[in-house]
Amino acid sequence: MKIIGLAGWSGAGKTTLLTRLIPHFNVQGLRVSVIKHAHHHFDVDVPGKDSWRHREAGAAEVLVSSANRWALMHELRGAAEPRLPELLAKLSAVDLVVVEGFKREPHRKIEVYRAANGKPLLFPDDPGIVGIAADVAVETRLPTVHLDDIPAVAALVLRSAMTADEAMAKSALAR
């Protein structure tokens, strides 16, 4: 299993890029999973539904299943937020895991940069950034591709991805 991150400021287009990359990889026969870091108060459950009521009552985990999907919700209840290696271990094996967020983890990342954001590039300060997908030319020795060139971005992602074992080992050393 390979892992790569997408890093960039809010509004740079990380999610949009990922929704364009996943079908491209699927056509190539690759199975892709995503780990997305969210802000503190996100919720995937619907208030008032049975699963929500079970969590609100204090269940540590609630697993909801149907003929189409299943979802496991785990309440931290004050415990520390899990680090990326713990979350990777919970995924089923796939060809590629794309991580959106977790910028403090030491896995390899492709920076997604959009000039209209008016923000500085991250790569000079993040040694984990190994390539850039941007909507403008960027002066760097890192490989760069245009944000809208999906085949080129996909190739950069696959060339840059590291094994999940490498990512977990790097994360353990960074503690």
mmCIF file of C-alpha atoms in Angstrom:
data_model
loop_
_atom_site.group_PDB
_atom_site.id
_atom_site.type_symbol
_atom_site.label_atom_id
_atom_site.label_comp_id
_atom_site.label_asym_id
_atom_site.label_seq_id
_atom_site.Cartn_x
_atom_site.Cartn_y
_atom_site.Cartn_z
ATOM 1 C CA MET A 1 0.000 0.000 0.000
ATOM 2 C CA LYS A 2 1.399 3.407 -1.001
ATOM 3 C CA ILE A 3 0.690 6.738 0.676
ATOM 4 C CA ILE A 4 0.973 10.348 -0.463
ATOM 5 C CA GLY A 5 -0.328 13.564 1.023
ATOM 6 C CA LEU A 6 -1.888 16.632 -0.537
ATOM 7 C CA ALA A 7 -0.878 19.800 1.306
ATOM 8 C CA GLY A 8 -1.925 23.382 0.757
ATOM 9 C CA TRP A 9 -3.826 26.302 2.141
ATOM 10 C CA SER A 10 -7.610 26.216 2.401
ATOM 11 C CA GLY A 11 -9.076 27.155 -0.961
ATOM 12 C CA ALA A 12 -6.099 25.849 -2.976
ATOM 13 C CA GLY A 13 -8.227 23.092 -4.504
ATOM 14 C CA LYS A 14 -6.987 19.962 -2.724
ATOM 15 C CA THR A 15 -10.418 18.337 -2.550
ATOM 16 C CA THR A 16 -11.314 19.323 -6.118
ATOM 17 C CA LEU A 17 -8.021 17.908 -7.364
ATOM 18 C CA LEU A 18 -8.568 14.699 -5.434
ATOM 19 C CA THR A 19 -12.067 14.239 -6.859
ATOM 20 C CA ARG A 20 -10.494 14.470 -10.320
ATOM 21 C CA LEU A 21 -7.574 12.142 -9.504
ATOM 22 C CA ILE A 22 -9.597 9.298 -7.979
ATOM 23 C CA PRO A 23 -11.545 8.463 -11.187
ATOM 24 C CA HIS A 24 -8.278 8.706 -13.161
ATOM 25 C CA PHE A 25 -6.656 6.147 -10.848
ATOM 26 C CA ASN A 26 -9.767 3.940 -10.897
ATOM 27 C CA VAL A 27 -9.634 3.762 -14.717
ATOM 28 C CA GLN A 28 -6.022 2.580 -14.329
ATOM 29 C CA GLY A 29 -7.304 -0.236 -12.105
ATOM 30 C CA LEU A 30 -6.010 1.263 -8.852
ATOM 31 C CA ARG A 31 -8.008 1.151 -5.639
ATOM 32 C CA VAL A 32 -7.738 4.448 -3.752
ATOM 33 C CA SER A 33 -8.702 5.389 -0.208
ATOM 34 C CA VAL A 34 -8.592 8.821 1.409
ATOM 35 C CA ILE A 35 -7.813 9.974 4.928
ATOM 36 C CA LYS A 36 -9.030 13.526 5.480
ATOM 37 C CA HIS A 37 -8.257 15.550 8.557
ATOM 38 C CA ALA A 38 -11.241 17.615 9.639
ATOM 39 C CA HIS A 39 -11.783 20.420 12.085
ATOM 40 C CA HIS A 40 -12.719 19.667 15.675
ATOM 41 C CA HIS A 41 -16.499 19.830 15.454
ATOM 42 C CA PHE A 42 -17.242 17.849 12.288
ATOM 43 C CA ASP A 43 -19.956 15.191 12.388
ATOM 44 C CA VAL A 44 -20.915 12.588 9.806
ATOM 45 C CA ASP A 45 -23.996 11.545 11.708
ATOM 46 C CA VAL A 46 -27.472 13.070 11.500
ATOM 47 C CA PRO A 47 -28.870 14.431 14.755
ATOM 48 C CA GLY A 48 -31.947 12.493 15.827
ATOM 49 C CA LYS A 49 -31.085 9.296 13.895
ATOM 50 C CA ASP A 50 -30.609 6.095 15.889
ATOM 51 C CA SER A 51 -26.820 6.021 15.458
ATOM 52 C CA TRP A 52 -26.549 9.631 16.614
ATOM 53 C CA ARG A 53 -28.707 8.852 19.642
ATOM 54 C CA HIS A 54 -26.471 5.853 20.489
ATOM 55 C CA ARG A 55 -23.347 8.045 20.382
ATOM 56 C CA GLU A 56 -25.040 10.775 22.397
ATOM 57 C CA ALA A 57 -25.987 8.160 25.001
ATOM 58 C CA GLY A 58 -22.281 7.396 25.438
ATOM 59 C CA ALA A 59 -21.427 4.490 23.115
ATOM 60 C CA ALA A 60 -17.683 4.307 22.467
ATOM 61 C CA GLU A 61 -18.263 3.129 18.899
ATOM 62 C CA VAL A 62 -21.285 2.873 16.650
ATOM 63 C CA LEU A 63 -21.130 0.792 13.475
ATOM 64 C CA VAL A 64 -23.911 1.359 10.969
ATOM 65 C CA SER A 65 -24.326 -1.161 8.167
ATOM 66 C CA SER A 66 -26.530 -1.605 5.113
ATOM 67 C CA ALA A 67 -26.421 -3.498 1.837
ATOM 68 C CA ASN A 68 -24.543 -0.540 0.283
ATOM 69 C CA ARG A 69 -21.985 0.557 2.917
ATOM 70 C CA TRP A 70 -20.915 0.443 6.498
ATOM 71 C CA ALA A 71 -19.463 3.175 8.669
ATOM 72 C CA LEU A 72 -17.752 3.036 12.018
ATOM 73 C CA MET A 73 -17.859 6.081 14.252
ATOM 74 C CA HIS A 74 -15.474 6.116 17.185
ATOM 75 C CA GLU A 75 -15.869 8.726 19.891
ATOM 76 C CA LEU A 76 -12.608 9.895 21.456
ATOM 77 C CA ARG A 77 -14.341 11.140 24.604
ATOM 78 C CA GLY A 78 -11.313 13.198 25.628
ATOM 79 C CA ALA A 79 -8.633 10.753 24.438
ATOM 80 C CA ALA A 80 -5.822 12.040 22.242
ATOM 81 C CA GLU A 81 -6.505 12.425 18.532
ATOM 82 C CA PRO A 82 -5.044 9.422 16.700
ATOM 83 C CA ARG A 83 -1.944 10.012 14.596
ATOM 84 C CA LEU A 84 -1.744 9.042 10.956
ATOM 85 C CA PRO A 85 -0.140 5.580 11.514
ATOM 86 C CA GLU A 86 -3.027 4.535 13.766
ATOM 87 C CA LEU A 87 -5.544 5.620 11.144
ATOM 88 C CA LEU A 88 -3.652 3.903 8.314
ATOM 89 C CA ALA A 89 -3.790 0.652 10.283
ATOM 90 C CA LYS A 90 -7.599 0.866 10.319
ATOM 91 C CA LEU A 91 -7.918 0.981 6.513
ATOM 92 C CA SER A 92 -8.420 -2.022 4.271
ATOM 93 C CA ALA A 93 -5.496 -2.656 1.926
ATOM 94 C CA VAL A 94 -5.650 -0.598 -1.286
ATOM 95 C CA ASP A 95 -3.118 0.492 -3.884
ATOM 96 C CA LEU A 96 -2.945 4.142 -2.832
ATOM 97 C CA VAL A 97 -3.976 6.171 0.201
ATOM 98 C CA VAL A 98 -4.179 9.934 -0.315
ATOM 99 C CA VAL A 99 -3.950 11.964 2.887
ATOM 100 C CA GLU A 100 -5.518 15.417 2.948
ATOM 101 C CA GLY A 101 -4.353 17.293 6.000
ATOM 102 C CA PHE A 102 -2.090 15.913 8.746
ATOM 103 C CA LYS A 103 0.521 18.461 7.667
ATOM 104 C CA ARG A 104 2.608 17.880 10.800
ATOM 105 C CA GLU A 105 3.143 14.221 9.896
ATOM 106 C CA PRO A 106 6.381 13.462 8.004
ATOM 107 C CA HIS A 107 4.910 11.533 5.047
ATOM 108 C CA ARG A 108 5.632 12.746 1.505
ATOM 109 C CA LYS A 109 3.283 15.418 0.174
ATOM 110 C CA ILE A 110 2.428 17.149 -3.070
ATOM 111 C CA GLU A 111 1.703 20.826 -2.499
ATOM 112 C CA VAL A 112 -1.439 22.126 -4.180
ATOM 113 C CA TYR A 113 -0.974 25.817 -4.894
ATOM 114 C CA ARG A 114 -3.383 28.352 -6.359
ATOM 115 C CA ALA A 115 -2.006 31.881 -6.943
ATOM 116 C CA ALA A 116 -5.401 33.548 -6.416
ATOM 117 C CA ASN A 117 -5.276 32.476 -2.759
ATOM 118 C CA GLY A 118 -2.581 35.089 -2.161
ATOM 119 C CA LYS A 119 -0.813 32.771 0.291
ATOM 120 C CA PRO A 120 2.864 31.813 0.299
ATOM 121 C CA LEU A 121 4.059 28.414 -0.857
ATOM 122 C CA LEU A 122 4.496 25.827 1.895
ATOM 123 C CA PHE A 123 7.394 23.901 0.346
ATOM 124 C CA PRO A 124 10.321 25.936 1.541
ATOM 125 C CA ASP A 125 9.330 25.214 5.148
ATOM 126 C CA ASP A 126 7.995 21.640 4.830
ATOM 127 C CA PRO A 127 10.670 19.047 4.027
ATOM 128 C CA GLY A 128 7.908 16.494 3.347
ATOM 129 C CA ILE A 129 6.829 18.326 0.185
ATOM 130 C CA VAL A 130 8.335 16.484 -2.790
ATOM 131 C CA GLY A 131 6.429 18.103 -5.674
ATOM 132 C CA ILE A 132 4.064 20.928 -6.536
ATOM 133 C CA ALA A 133 0.812 21.057 -8.516
ATOM 134 C CA ALA A 134 0.121 24.732 -9.228
ATOM 135 C CA ASP A 135 -1.835 26.991 -11.551
ATOM 136 C CA VAL A 136 1.261 29.169 -12.135
ATOM 137 C CA ALA A 137 4.932 28.500 -12.820
ATOM 138 C CA VAL A 138 6.909 27.972 -9.614
ATOM 139 C CA GLU A 139 10.685 28.402 -9.397
ATOM 140 C CA THR A 140 12.007 25.359 -7.600
ATOM 141 C CA ARG A 141 14.071 22.237 -8.111
ATOM 142 C CA LEU A 142 11.075 20.165 -7.041
ATOM 143 C CA PRO A 143 9.037 18.530 -9.799
ATOM 144 C CA THR A 144 6.107 20.753 -10.774
ATOM 145 C CA VAL A 145 2.992 20.104 -12.826
ATOM 146 C CA HIS A 146 -0.002 22.208 -13.786
ATOM 147 C CA LEU A 147 -2.954 21.774 -11.442
ATOM 148 C CA ASP A 148 -5.323 21.023 -14.333
ATOM 149 C CA ASP A 149 -3.084 18.421 -16.004
ATOM 150 C CA ILE A 150 -4.605 15.397 -14.263
ATOM 151 C CA PRO A 151 -2.438 12.754 -16.009
ATOM 152 C CA ALA A 152 0.708 14.700 -15.026
ATOM 153 C CA VAL A 153 -0.472 15.198 -11.430
ATOM 154 C CA ALA A 154 -1.395 11.491 -11.221
ATOM 155 C CA ALA A 155 2.048 10.488 -12.491
ATOM 156 C CA LEU A 156 3.706 12.794 -9.937
ATOM 157 C CA VAL A 157 1.560 11.318 -7.165
ATOM 158 C CA LEU A 158 2.472 7.740 -8.097
ATOM 159 C CA ARG A 159 6.207 8.533 -8.482
ATOM 160 C CA SER A 160 6.271 10.327 -5.134
ATOM 161 C CA ALA A 161 4.175 7.958 -3.005
ATOM 162 C CA MET A 162 5.926 6.001 -0.281
ATOM 163 C CA THR A 163 4.920 2.686 1.212
ATOM 164 C CA ALA A 164 2.646 2.784 4.226
ATOM 165 C CA ASP A 165 5.384 0.994 6.193
ATOM 166 C CA GLU A 166 7.874 3.778 5.319
ATOM 167 C CA ALA A 167 5.344 6.418 6.351
ATOM 168 C CA MET A 168 4.678 4.682 9.675
ATOM 169 C CA ALA A 169 8.419 4.336 10.365
ATOM 170 C CA LYS A 170 9.031 8.029 9.595
ATOM 171 C CA SER A 171 6.148 9.005 11.847
ATOM 172 C CA ALA A 172 7.516 6.873 14.695
ATOM 173 C CA LEU A 173 10.942 8.557 14.364
ATOM 174 C CA ALA A 174 9.309 12.001 14.420
ATOM 175 C CA ARG A 175 7.652 11.469 17.797
#
